[in-house]
Coordinates of C-alpha atoms in Angstrom, one line a residue:
Chain A
M1 CA 10.2 -21.8 36.9
G2 CA 6.6 -21.3 35.6
T3 CA 7.0 -22.6 32.1
A4 CA 4.2 -24.8 30.9
T5 CA 5.0 -28.4 30.1
V6 CA 5.2 -29.3 26.5
D7 CA 3.9 -32.8 25.8
V8 CA 5.2 -33.2 22.3
D9 CA 8.5 -31.9 20.9
A10 CA 8.0 -28.9 18.6
R11 CA 9.9 -30.6 15.8
A12 CA 7.7 -33.7 16.1
I13 CA 4.6 -31.5 15.7
S14 CA 5.9 -29.8 12.6
A15 CA 6.5 -33.2 11.0
L16 CA 2.9 -34.4 11.5
P17 CA 0.7 -34.7 8.4
E18 CA -2.2 -32.2 8.2
A19 CA -5.7 -33.7 8.7
R20 CA -8.3 -33.1 6.0
S21 CA -11.3 -31.1 7.1
L22 CA -14.5 -33.2 6.7
H23 CA -16.8 -30.2 6.0
L24 CA -19.8 -32.1 7.4
G25 CA -22.1 -29.1 7.3
R26 CA -21.2 -28.3 3.7
W27 CA -22.0 -31.9 2.7
A28 CA -25.3 -32.0 4.5
I29 CA -26.5 -28.7 2.8
S30 CA -25.2 -29.9 -0.6
I31 CA -27.2 -33.1 -0.4
V32 CA -30.4 -31.2 0.5
V33 CA -29.9 -28.8 -2.4
V34 CA -29.2 -31.6 -4.9
L35 CA -32.3 -33.5 -3.8
L36 CA -34.5 -30.5 -4.1
A37 CA -33.1 -29.8 -7.6
A38 CA -33.7 -33.4 -8.7
L39 CA -37.2 -33.2 -7.4
F40 CA -37.9 -30.0 -9.3
I41 CA -36.5 -31.5 -12.6
R42 CA -38.5 -34.7 -12.1
V43 CA -41.7 -32.7 -11.6
L44 CA -41.0 -30.8 -14.8
A45 CA -39.9 -33.8 -16.8
T46 CA -42.7 -36.2 -15.8
N47 CA -45.6 -33.8 -15.5
P48 CA -48.3 -35.1 -18.0
S49 CA -49.6 -31.6 -18.6
L50 CA -46.3 -30.4 -20.0
D51 CA -45.5 -32.1 -23.3
W52 CA -41.7 -31.7 -24.1
G53 CA -42.3 -32.9 -27.6
V54 CA -44.4 -29.8 -28.2
V55 CA -41.7 -27.6 -26.6
A56 CA -39.1 -29.1 -29.0
E57 CA -41.4 -28.7 -31.9
Y58 CA -41.9 -25.0 -31.4
L59 CA -38.4 -24.0 -30.1
F60 CA -37.3 -23.1 -33.6
N61 CA -40.7 -22.2 -35.1
P62 CA -40.3 -19.3 -37.6
T63 CA -42.8 -17.1 -35.6
V64 CA -40.9 -17.8 -32.4
L65 CA -37.6 -17.0 -34.1
D66 CA -39.1 -13.8 -35.4
G67 CA -40.1 -12.9 -31.8
V68 CA -36.6 -13.6 -30.6
K69 CA -35.2 -11.3 -33.2
N70 CA -37.6 -8.5 -32.4
T71 CA -37.0 -8.9 -28.6
I72 CA -33.2 -8.6 -29.3
V73 CA -33.7 -5.5 -31.5
I74 CA -36.0 -3.7 -29.0
T75 CA -33.7 -4.6 -26.1
V76 CA -30.5 -3.4 -27.8
L77 CA -32.1 -0.2 -29.2
A78 CA -33.9 0.7 -26.0
Q79 CA -30.8 0.1 -23.9
A80 CA -28.8 2.2 -26.4
I81 CA -31.2 5.1 -25.9
G82 CA -31.0 4.5 -22.2
I83 CA -27.2 4.7 -22.1
G84 CA -26.8 7.6 -24.5
G85 CA -29.6 9.6 -23.0
G86 CA -28.6 8.6 -19.5
L87 CA -25.1 10.0 -20.1
L88 CA -26.5 13.3 -21.2
L89 CA -28.9 13.4 -18.2
A90 CA -26.0 12.5 -15.8
L91 CA -23.9 15.3 -17.2
A92 CA -26.8 17.7 -16.9
R93 CA -27.4 16.6 -13.3
L94 CA -23.8 17.2 -12.4
S95 CA -23.7 20.5 -14.3
A96 CA -23.1 23.8 -12.6
N97 CA -26.1 25.2 -14.5
P98 CA -29.0 25.1 -12.0
V99 CA -31.7 24.9 -14.8
L100 CA -29.9 21.9 -16.4
S101 CA -29.4 20.0 -13.1
T102 CA -32.9 20.7 -11.8
G103 CA -34.4 19.7 -15.2
A104 CA -32.4 16.4 -15.1
S105 CA -33.5 15.7 -11.5
A106 CA -37.1 16.3 -12.5
Y107 CA -36.9 14.0 -15.5
I108 CA -35.4 11.2 -13.3
W109 CA -38.0 11.8 -10.6
L110 CA -40.9 11.6 -13.1
F111 CA -39.7 8.6 -15.1
R112 CA -38.7 6.6 -12.1
G113 CA -42.0 7.4 -10.5
V114 CA -44.4 6.2 -13.3
P115 CA -44.5 2.4 -13.8
V116 CA -43.0 1.5 -17.1
L117 CA -46.1 -0.4 -18.2
V118 CA -48.1 2.8 -17.7
Q119 CA -45.5 4.7 -19.8
L120 CA -45.8 2.2 -22.6
I121 CA -49.5 2.4 -22.8
F122 CA -49.3 6.2 -22.6
W123 CA -46.9 6.4 -25.6
F124 CA -49.1 3.9 -27.5
N125 CA -52.1 6.2 -26.9
L126 CA -50.3 9.5 -27.5
G127 CA -52.7 10.1 -30.4
L128 CA -55.6 10.6 -27.9
V129 CA -53.8 13.6 -26.4
F130 CA -52.0 15.0 -29.4
P131 CA -53.8 13.9 -32.6
H132 CA -51.1 15.5 -34.9
L133 CA -47.3 15.7 -34.5
T134 CA -46.3 19.0 -36.0
V135 CA -42.9 20.7 -36.6
Q136 CA -43.6 24.4 -36.8
I137 CA -41.4 27.5 -36.7
P138 CA -42.2 29.0 -33.3
W139 CA -44.5 32.1 -33.2
T140 CA -45.4 31.7 -36.9
S141 CA -47.9 29.6 -38.7
I142 CA -45.3 28.1 -41.0
T143 CA -45.6 24.3 -40.6
L144 CA -42.7 22.2 -41.8
L145 CA -44.1 18.8 -41.0
S146 CA -47.4 17.5 -39.7
I147 CA -48.3 13.9 -39.4
P148 CA -51.1 12.1 -37.6
T149 CA -49.8 10.7 -34.3
N150 CA -51.2 7.3 -34.9
S151 CA -49.2 6.7 -38.0
A152 CA -46.0 7.9 -36.4
I153 CA -46.3 6.0 -33.1
T154 CA -46.3 2.5 -34.4
P155 CA -46.2 -0.3 -31.7
F156 CA -42.4 -0.4 -32.3
V157 CA -41.9 3.3 -31.7
A158 CA -44.2 3.2 -28.6
V159 CA -42.1 0.3 -27.1
L160 CA -38.9 2.0 -28.0
L161 CA -39.9 5.3 -26.5
G162 CA -41.5 3.7 -23.4
L163 CA -38.6 1.4 -22.6
G164 CA -35.8 3.8 -23.8
L165 CA -37.0 7.0 -22.0
N166 CA -37.7 5.0 -18.8
E167 CA -34.2 3.4 -19.0
M168 CA -32.6 6.8 -19.4
A169 CA -33.6 7.8 -15.9
Y170 CA -32.1 4.7 -14.4
M171 CA -28.9 4.8 -16.5
A172 CA -28.5 8.5 -15.6
E173 CA -28.2 7.5 -11.9
I174 CA -25.8 4.7 -12.7
I175 CA -23.6 6.9 -14.9
R176 CA -23.7 9.7 -12.4
G177 CA -22.5 7.3 -9.7
G178 CA -19.7 6.2 -12.0
L179 CA -18.6 9.7 -12.8
L180 CA -18.6 10.6 -9.1
G181 CA -16.6 7.5 -8.4
V182 CA -13.6 8.8 -10.3
P183 CA -11.3 10.6 -7.7
P184 CA -11.2 14.4 -8.2
G185 CA -7.3 14.1 -8.4
Q186 CA -7.8 12.5 -11.8
R187 CA -9.5 15.6 -13.2
E188 CA -6.9 17.9 -11.6
A189 CA -4.1 15.9 -13.1
A190 CA -5.7 16.1 -16.5
A191 CA -6.3 19.8 -16.1
S192 CA -2.7 20.4 -15.0
L193 CA -1.6 18.7 -18.3
G194 CA -3.6 21.3 -20.3
M195 CA -6.6 19.1 -21.1
T196 CA -9.9 20.8 -21.6
P197 CA -13.0 19.7 -19.7
L198 CA -14.3 17.7 -22.7
Q199 CA -10.9 16.0 -23.3
T200 CA -10.8 15.2 -19.6
L201 CA -14.2 13.7 -19.7
R202 CA -13.5 11.6 -22.8
K203 CA -10.0 10.4 -22.1
V204 CA -9.7 10.3 -18.3
V205 CA -13.1 10.3 -16.5
L206 CA -15.3 8.1 -18.8
P207 CA -12.8 5.3 -19.2
Q208 CA -12.4 5.0 -15.5
A209 CA -16.1 5.5 -14.8
A210 CA -16.8 2.8 -17.3
R211 CA -15.4 0.2 -14.9
L212 CA -17.9 1.3 -12.3
I213 CA -20.8 1.6 -14.8
I214 CA -20.4 -1.6 -16.7
P215 CA -21.5 -4.2 -14.1
P216 CA -24.8 -2.4 -13.2
T217 CA -25.4 -1.6 -16.9
S218 CA -25.1 -5.3 -17.8
N219 CA -27.7 -5.9 -15.1
Q220 CA -29.9 -3.3 -16.6
L221 CA -29.6 -4.9 -20.0
I222 CA -30.7 -8.2 -18.5
I223 CA -33.7 -6.5 -16.9
M224 CA -34.5 -4.8 -20.2
L225 CA -34.5 -8.1 -21.9
K226 CA -37.2 -9.3 -19.6
I227 CA -39.3 -6.1 -19.4
S228 CA -39.3 -6.0 -23.2
A229 CA -42.0 -8.6 -22.8
L230 CA -44.3 -5.7 -21.8
A231 CA -44.3 -4.9 -25.5
S232 CA -47.0 -7.6 -25.8
V233 CA -49.6 -5.1 -24.3
V234 CA -49.1 -2.7 -27.2
T235 CA -49.2 -5.4 -29.8
Y236 CA -45.5 -5.3 -30.7
Q237 CA -44.5 -8.8 -31.8
D238 CA -41.8 -9.6 -29.4
L239 CA -40.9 -13.1 -28.1
L240 CA -43.8 -13.2 -25.6
T241 CA -46.3 -11.9 -28.1
S242 CA -45.2 -14.5 -30.6
V243 CA -45.8 -17.5 -28.3
Q244 CA -49.1 -15.9 -27.2
L245 CA -50.1 -15.8 -30.9
I246 CA -49.4 -19.5 -31.2
Y247 CA -50.9 -20.8 -27.9
S248 CA -54.1 -18.7 -28.5
V249 CA -54.6 -21.0 -31.5
N250 CA -53.3 -24.4 -30.3
L251 CA -53.9 -23.9 -26.6
R252 CA -50.5 -25.4 -25.6
T253 CA -50.0 -22.5 -23.2
L254 CA -47.5 -24.1 -20.8
E255 CA -45.4 -25.6 -23.6
L256 CA -45.1 -22.3 -25.4
L257 CA -44.4 -20.3 -22.3
T258 CA -41.6 -22.9 -21.7
V259 CA -40.3 -22.2 -25.2
A260 CA -40.2 -18.5 -24.4
S261 CA -38.5 -19.1 -21.1
I262 CA -35.8 -21.2 -22.7
W263 CA -35.1 -18.3 -25.1
Y264 CA -35.1 -15.7 -22.4
V265 CA -32.7 -17.8 -20.3
A266 CA -30.5 -18.4 -23.3
L267 CA -30.3 -14.6 -24.1
T268 CA -29.6 -13.8 -20.5
T269 CA -26.8 -16.3 -20.5
V270 CA -25.3 -14.6 -23.5
C271 CA -25.5 -11.2 -21.7
T272 CA -23.9 -12.6 -18.6
L273 CA -21.0 -14.2 -20.6
G274 CA -20.5 -10.9 -22.4
Q275 CA -20.5 -9.0 -19.1
S276 CA -17.8 -11.4 -17.7
A277 CA -15.6 -11.0 -20.7
L278 CA -16.0 -7.2 -20.7
E279 CA -15.2 -7.0 -17.0
R280 CA -12.1 -9.1 -17.4
R281 CA -10.9 -6.9 -20.2
M282 CA -11.5 -3.7 -18.2
G283 CA -9.8 -5.3 -15.1
R284 CA -6.4 -5.7 -16.8
S285 CA -4.7 -2.8 -15.0
N286 CA -5.4 -4.2 -11.6
S287 CA -5.7 -7.9 -12.4
Q288 CA -4.0 -9.0 -9.2
S289 CA -6.6 -7.5 -7.0
Q290 CA -9.9 -7.9 -8.9
R291 CA -11.6 -11.2 -9.3
P292 CA -14.9 -11.4 -11.3
T293 CA -18.0 -12.1 -9.3
G294 CA -20.9 -14.4 -10.1
A295 CA -20.7 -18.1 -10.9
V296 CA -20.1 -17.8 -14.6
G297 CA -17.6 -15.0 -14.1
R298 CA -15.6 -17.1 -11.6
L299 CA -15.8 -20.1 -13.9
L300 CA -14.3 -18.1 -16.8
W301 CA -11.8 -16.6 -14.5
A302 CA -10.6 -20.0 -13.4
R303 CA -10.1 -21.0 -17.0
A304 CA -8.6 -17.8 -18.3
P305 CA -4.8 -18.0 -18.7
R306 CA -3.1 -15.7 -16.3
Chain B
M1 CA 23.6 38.7 -16.0
T2 CA 20.1 39.5 -17.0
T3 CA 17.2 37.7 -15.4
T4 CA 13.7 37.6 -16.8
Q5 CA 10.6 37.4 -14.7
K6 CA 8.9 34.0 -15.0
L7 CA 6.1 34.3 -12.5
E8 CA 4.6 37.2 -10.6
I9 CA 2.0 36.8 -7.9
V10 CA 0.3 40.1 -6.9
S11 CA -1.7 40.5 -3.7
L12 CA -3.2 37.1 -4.1
K13 CA -6.1 36.2 -1.8
K14 CA -8.1 33.1 -1.5
S15 CA -11.1 32.2 0.7
F16 CA -13.0 29.0 1.1
G17 CA -16.3 30.1 2.4
S18 CA -15.6 32.3 5.4
V19 CA -12.1 30.9 5.9
E20 CA -9.4 33.1 4.4
V21 CA -6.5 30.7 3.4
L22 CA -4.4 33.3 1.5
K23 CA -4.3 36.8 2.9
G24 CA -2.4 38.7 0.3
I25 CA 0.7 37.0 -1.2
D26 CA 3.2 38.8 -3.3
L27 CA 6.0 36.7 -4.9
T28 CA 8.2 37.1 -7.9
V29 CA 10.1 34.2 -9.5
Q30 CA 12.9 34.7 -12.0
T31 CA 13.5 32.3 -14.9
G32 CA 15.6 29.4 -13.6
D33 CA 14.8 30.1 -10.0
V34 CA 14.1 27.2 -7.6
I35 CA 11.8 28.4 -4.8
S36 CA 10.8 26.2 -1.9
L37 CA 7.7 27.0 0.0
L38 CA 7.9 25.9 3.7
G39 CA 5.5 26.3 6.4
P40 CA 3.2 24.4 8.8
S41 CA 0.1 22.4 7.5
G42 CA -2.7 24.7 6.6
S43 CA -0.5 27.7 6.0
G44 CA -1.7 28.0 2.4
K45 CA 1.3 26.7 0.5
S46 CA -0.6 24.2 -1.6
T47 CA -3.4 26.6 -2.2
L48 CA -0.9 29.2 -3.5
L49 CA 0.6 26.6 -5.8
R50 CA -2.9 25.6 -7.1
C51 CA -3.8 29.2 -7.7
V52 CA -0.7 29.6 -9.9
N53 CA -2.1 27.1 -12.5
Q54 CA -5.7 28.0 -11.9
L55 CA -6.8 24.8 -10.2
E56 CA -8.1 27.2 -7.6
Q57 CA -9.6 30.5 -8.6
A58 CA -8.2 33.2 -6.5
T59 CA -10.7 35.4 -4.6
A60 CA -8.6 38.5 -5.3
G61 CA -5.2 39.4 -6.8
Q62 CA -3.4 38.3 -10.0
V63 CA -1.0 35.7 -11.3
Y64 CA 1.2 36.5 -14.3
I65 CA 3.3 33.9 -16.1
D66 CA 5.8 35.3 -18.7
G67 CA 4.0 38.6 -18.2
H68 CA 0.6 37.1 -19.2
L69 CA -2.3 37.5 -16.8
Q70 CA -3.6 34.0 -15.8
G71 CA -7.2 32.9 -15.7
Q72 CA -8.6 36.4 -16.3
V73 CA -8.7 38.9 -19.1
V74 CA -9.3 42.7 -19.0
R75 CA -12.2 43.6 -21.2
H76 CA -13.9 47.0 -21.3
G77 CA -12.2 48.1 -18.1
K78 CA -13.4 45.0 -16.2
L79 CA -11.8 41.7 -15.2
H80 CA -13.5 38.7 -16.8
R81 CA -12.8 35.0 -15.9
L82 CA -11.5 33.1 -18.9
K83 CA -13.4 30.2 -20.4
A84 CA -12.3 26.7 -19.4
G85 CA -10.7 26.0 -22.8
E86 CA -8.7 29.2 -22.6
I87 CA -7.5 28.3 -19.1
A88 CA -6.5 24.9 -20.4
R89 CA -4.3 26.5 -23.1
Q90 CA -2.7 28.8 -20.4
R91 CA -1.8 25.8 -18.3
L92 CA 0.3 24.3 -21.2
G93 CA 3.6 25.9 -20.1
T94 CA 3.2 24.8 -16.5
G95 CA 3.7 21.3 -15.2
M96 CA 2.4 20.1 -11.8
V97 CA 3.3 17.1 -9.6
F98 CA 0.8 16.1 -6.9
Q99 CA 1.2 14.6 -3.5
Q100 CA -1.0 11.6 -4.5
F101 CA 0.7 11.2 -7.9
N102 CA -2.7 11.1 -9.7
L103 CA -1.5 8.7 -12.4
F104 CA -4.3 7.4 -14.7
P105 CA -4.8 3.9 -13.2
N106 CA -6.2 2.4 -16.4
L107 CA -3.1 3.3 -18.4
T108 CA 0.4 1.9 -18.3
A109 CA 3.3 4.1 -17.2
L110 CA 4.1 4.7 -20.9
E111 CA 0.5 5.4 -21.9
N112 CA 0.2 7.9 -19.0
V113 CA 3.1 9.9 -20.6
V114 CA 1.9 9.4 -24.2
M115 CA -1.8 10.1 -23.9
P116 CA -1.7 13.8 -22.8
Q117 CA 0.9 14.6 -25.5
R118 CA -1.4 13.1 -28.1
I119 CA -4.5 14.8 -26.9
V120 CA -3.2 18.2 -25.9
L121 CA -0.2 18.8 -28.1
R122 CA -1.5 16.6 -31.0
R123 CA 1.8 14.9 -31.4
S124 CA 1.9 11.8 -33.6
D125 CA 2.0 8.5 -31.8
E126 CA 5.6 8.0 -32.9
V127 CA 6.8 11.3 -31.6
A128 CA 4.8 11.0 -28.4
R129 CA 6.2 7.6 -27.6
E130 CA 9.8 8.7 -28.3
R131 CA 9.4 11.7 -26.0
A132 CA 7.8 9.5 -23.4
S133 CA 10.7 7.1 -23.5
I134 CA 13.1 9.9 -23.1
A135 CA 11.2 11.3 -20.1
L136 CA 10.8 7.9 -18.4
D137 CA 14.5 7.3 -18.9
R138 CA 15.3 10.6 -17.4
V139 CA 13.4 9.8 -14.2
G140 CA 14.8 6.2 -14.2
V141 CA 11.6 4.2 -14.7
A142 CA 12.1 3.2 -18.4
A143 CA 12.3 -0.4 -17.4
R144 CA 8.8 -0.3 -16.0
A145 CA 7.2 1.5 -18.9
Q146 CA 4.7 -1.3 -19.5
A147 CA 3.6 -1.6 -15.9
Y148 CA 0.3 -0.2 -14.6
P149 CA 0.4 2.3 -11.7
A150 CA -0.9 -0.3 -9.3
Q151 CA 2.1 -2.5 -10.1
L152 CA 4.6 0.3 -9.3
S153 CA 6.0 1.5 -5.9
G154 CA 5.0 5.0 -4.7
G155 CA 8.4 6.3 -5.6
Q156 CA 8.2 4.9 -9.1
Q157 CA 4.6 6.3 -9.6
Q158 CA 5.7 9.7 -8.6
R159 CA 8.7 9.6 -11.0
V160 CA 6.3 8.6 -13.8
A161 CA 4.1 11.5 -12.8
I162 CA 7.1 13.8 -13.1
A163 CA 8.0 12.3 -16.5
R164 CA 4.3 12.8 -17.6
A165 CA 4.6 16.5 -16.7
L166 CA 8.1 16.9 -18.3
A167 CA 7.0 15.4 -21.6
M168 CA 4.7 18.4 -22.1
D169 CA 7.8 20.6 -22.3
P170 CA 6.8 22.9 -19.4
S171 CA 8.9 26.0 -18.6
L172 CA 7.6 26.1 -15.0
M173 CA 7.2 23.2 -12.7
L174 CA 5.0 23.1 -9.6
F175 CA 5.6 20.4 -7.0
D176 CA 2.9 20.0 -4.3
E177 CA 4.4 18.0 -1.5
P178 CA 5.8 15.4 -3.9
T179 CA 7.2 13.1 -1.2
S180 CA 4.6 13.4 1.6
A181 CA 2.7 10.3 0.5
L182 CA 5.8 8.1 0.2
D183 CA 7.2 5.5 2.5
P184 CA 10.4 7.0 4.0
E185 CA 12.7 4.7 2.1
L186 CA 11.2 5.8 -1.2
V187 CA 11.6 9.6 -0.6
G188 CA 15.2 9.7 -1.7
E189 CA 14.7 8.5 -5.2
V190 CA 12.0 11.1 -5.9
L191 CA 14.0 13.9 -4.3
A192 CA 17.0 12.9 -6.5
V193 CA 14.9 13.3 -9.6
I194 CA 13.6 16.7 -8.5
G195 CA 17.1 17.8 -7.5
E196 CA 18.4 16.9 -11.0
L197 CA 15.6 18.9 -12.6
A198 CA 16.5 21.9 -10.4
D199 CA 20.2 21.6 -11.5
S200 CA 19.1 21.5 -15.2
G201 CA 17.8 25.1 -14.9
M202 CA 14.1 24.4 -14.7
T203 CA 12.1 27.2 -13.0
M204 CA 10.4 25.5 -10.0
L205 CA 8.1 26.1 -7.1
V206 CA 8.3 23.3 -4.6
V207 CA 6.0 22.9 -1.6
T208 CA 7.8 20.5 0.8
H209 CA 8.4 19.5 4.4
E210 CA 11.9 18.3 3.6
V211 CA 13.9 21.1 5.1
A212 CA 17.3 19.7 4.3
F213 CA 16.3 19.1 0.7
A214 CA 14.8 22.6 0.4
R215 CA 18.1 24.1 1.6
D216 CA 20.0 22.0 -0.8
I217 CA 18.2 22.8 -4.0
S218 CA 16.6 26.2 -3.5
D219 CA 17.8 29.6 -4.7
R220 CA 15.3 31.1 -2.3
V221 CA 13.1 29.8 0.4
V222 CA 9.6 31.3 1.3
F223 CA 8.3 30.6 4.7
M224 CA 4.5 30.9 5.0
D225 CA 2.3 30.8 8.0
D226 CA -1.5 31.6 8.3
G227 CA -1.9 32.7 4.7
L228 CA 1.0 35.2 4.7
V229 CA 4.7 35.1 3.7
V230 CA 6.5 35.4 7.0
E231 CA 10.0 35.2 5.8
H232 CA 11.6 35.1 2.4
G233 CA 15.3 34.9 1.3
R234 CA 18.3 32.8 0.5
P235 CA 18.2 29.3 2.1
E236 CA 21.1 30.1 4.4
Q237 CA 19.2 33.1 5.7
V238 CA 15.8 31.6 6.2
I239 CA 16.8 28.1 7.3
D240 CA 20.0 28.8 9.3
D241 CA 19.3 32.2 10.6
P242 CA 15.5 32.7 10.8
Q243 CA 14.4 36.2 12.0
H244 CA 10.8 35.4 13.0
T245 CA 9.7 33.4 16.0
R246 CA 7.2 31.4 13.9
T247 CA 9.9 30.4 11.4
R248 CA 12.2 29.4 14.3
A249 CA 9.4 27.4 15.9
F250 CA 8.7 25.5 12.7
L251 CA 12.4 24.9 11.9
K252 CA 13.1 23.7 15.4
R253 CA 10.5 21.0 14.9
H254 CA 11.8 20.0 11.5
K255 CA 15.5 20.4 12.2
G256 CA 15.2 17.8 14.9
E257 CA 14.1 15.5 12.2
S258 CA 16.8 16.6 9.8
A259 CA 19.5 15.6 12.4
S260 CA 18.2 12.1 12.3
T261 CA 19.8 9.4 10.3
R262 CA 16.9 9.3 7.9
A263 CA 17.7 12.8 6.6
T264 CA 21.3 11.9 6.3
Q265 CA 20.3 8.9 4.2
L266 CA 18.1 11.1 2.2
A267 CA 20.9 13.6 1.5
S268 CA 23.2 10.9 0.3
A269 CA 20.4 9.5 -1.9
V270 CA 20.1 13.0 -3.5
Q271 CA 23.8 13.0 -3.9
Q272 CA 23.9 9.6 -5.5
G273 CA 21.1 10.6 -7.8
R274 CA 23.1 13.5 -9.1
E275 CA 26.3 11.5 -9.6
R276 CA 24.3 8.9 -11.6

């Protein structure tokens, strides 16, 4: 007979304890990473040209806090314009009306094509092109409202328009992807139940698309938080402008940029936590299969009662 | 006995691009009739069903439900396509069950049945929930009312989908291959529910590949091939004594299947469903 010889009895094998893996490679890489991190922290902590006392002193300075507040306001409002306008643009792009869909495509093409910094400066200088903003009944000379552009386009309005209109183009593509990600059978089921297209959109398509739209939108919000720093070029007093105002006087540039960075990181962390919470809430209906991604998300997931 | 005409399909044609899927279908369904549509894949059965409730817009021909022209209106001597909102209103009396169930995955079984009643029929939450409970109980999934579709078996999902359609009080039910996406052992429970519904007097159009089932529940069987009705009559005639070679060829393939133990199990499941 050609059976192979068995050197240990099968029952004896199954009784053996399992050896623990040593994960030598994992240990080696971890040690290198920890060393590099320690080195980085040491450089920051002990560098004589970075005075941590000054950082602490200015962290809750009223001017800095004002900047933080303005950065939050501009980020939230510009992102809101982006989401609202982006939804309309996405619907226009998916519309059967060729004028609407071409118009939406053209908008997205243009606003994604021009750097957002250029857009900001453009809006800020709108008065050079159109000295007066006028509301007039078409083909008549009856003017309802006419104001000088420079008094209407304050730095705040310029930043809001620049960031918001630019964001609309990106959000439109994200939302369009979300809408297309909902299987066509869902619309058919809704239609067969007698729902109108608008009811179908609101009650069936958008809630399902939201699950696809929220993760990239949170990412956009975080990006928005950071590019809101561009507001400093049009003299809007955001977080970066605030610290610039201070260090232009006391010349502690590095310390004040560190203050700004700490606030930006803190705000980003809040956004990330919010994103994780939102995704967990949306993931209820298929909680067995979906696990949150990202370090913070996984941390929360591990702690969340299931 | 007087019968009333529930559905009338007149010279219906449908093309997708250059492919003509329906080549002129005429069909009349009386109130209370259960009609099975049999035929090979691609013969146009599903398209016909989808034209009835305007999920597809026919290329030519008309559909009348309760004597009302569907999806179109005659105005100044011309046929005009109705607006989406008006078509939505016309679909109210017709329920449809899909091959892929199409439950809303973000809602529980109960919410799936409640939401359309609230939105379309403007029923109060209380009334909608009560009607949903009755419908879910009728299809035997009341115990899983709080489960999400992903937590239900295919058979349970399809039964919830049937409950969702029934809660809208339709007078005509369309079934588009309701068991084709199910594991064989789950087919019986869904067929049992559909069989019960047929017995209750609901007017139904059923596209199916289950020949034994079609024979059991139908008042009439329509055999379609290549976009045309090939044979049409009582189930004993069409299934047991087919006149056309194409019907014979199709049934020969599917009867081999129906002789198998699986179909026997299926028939007994249908029977059990009725006794229950």
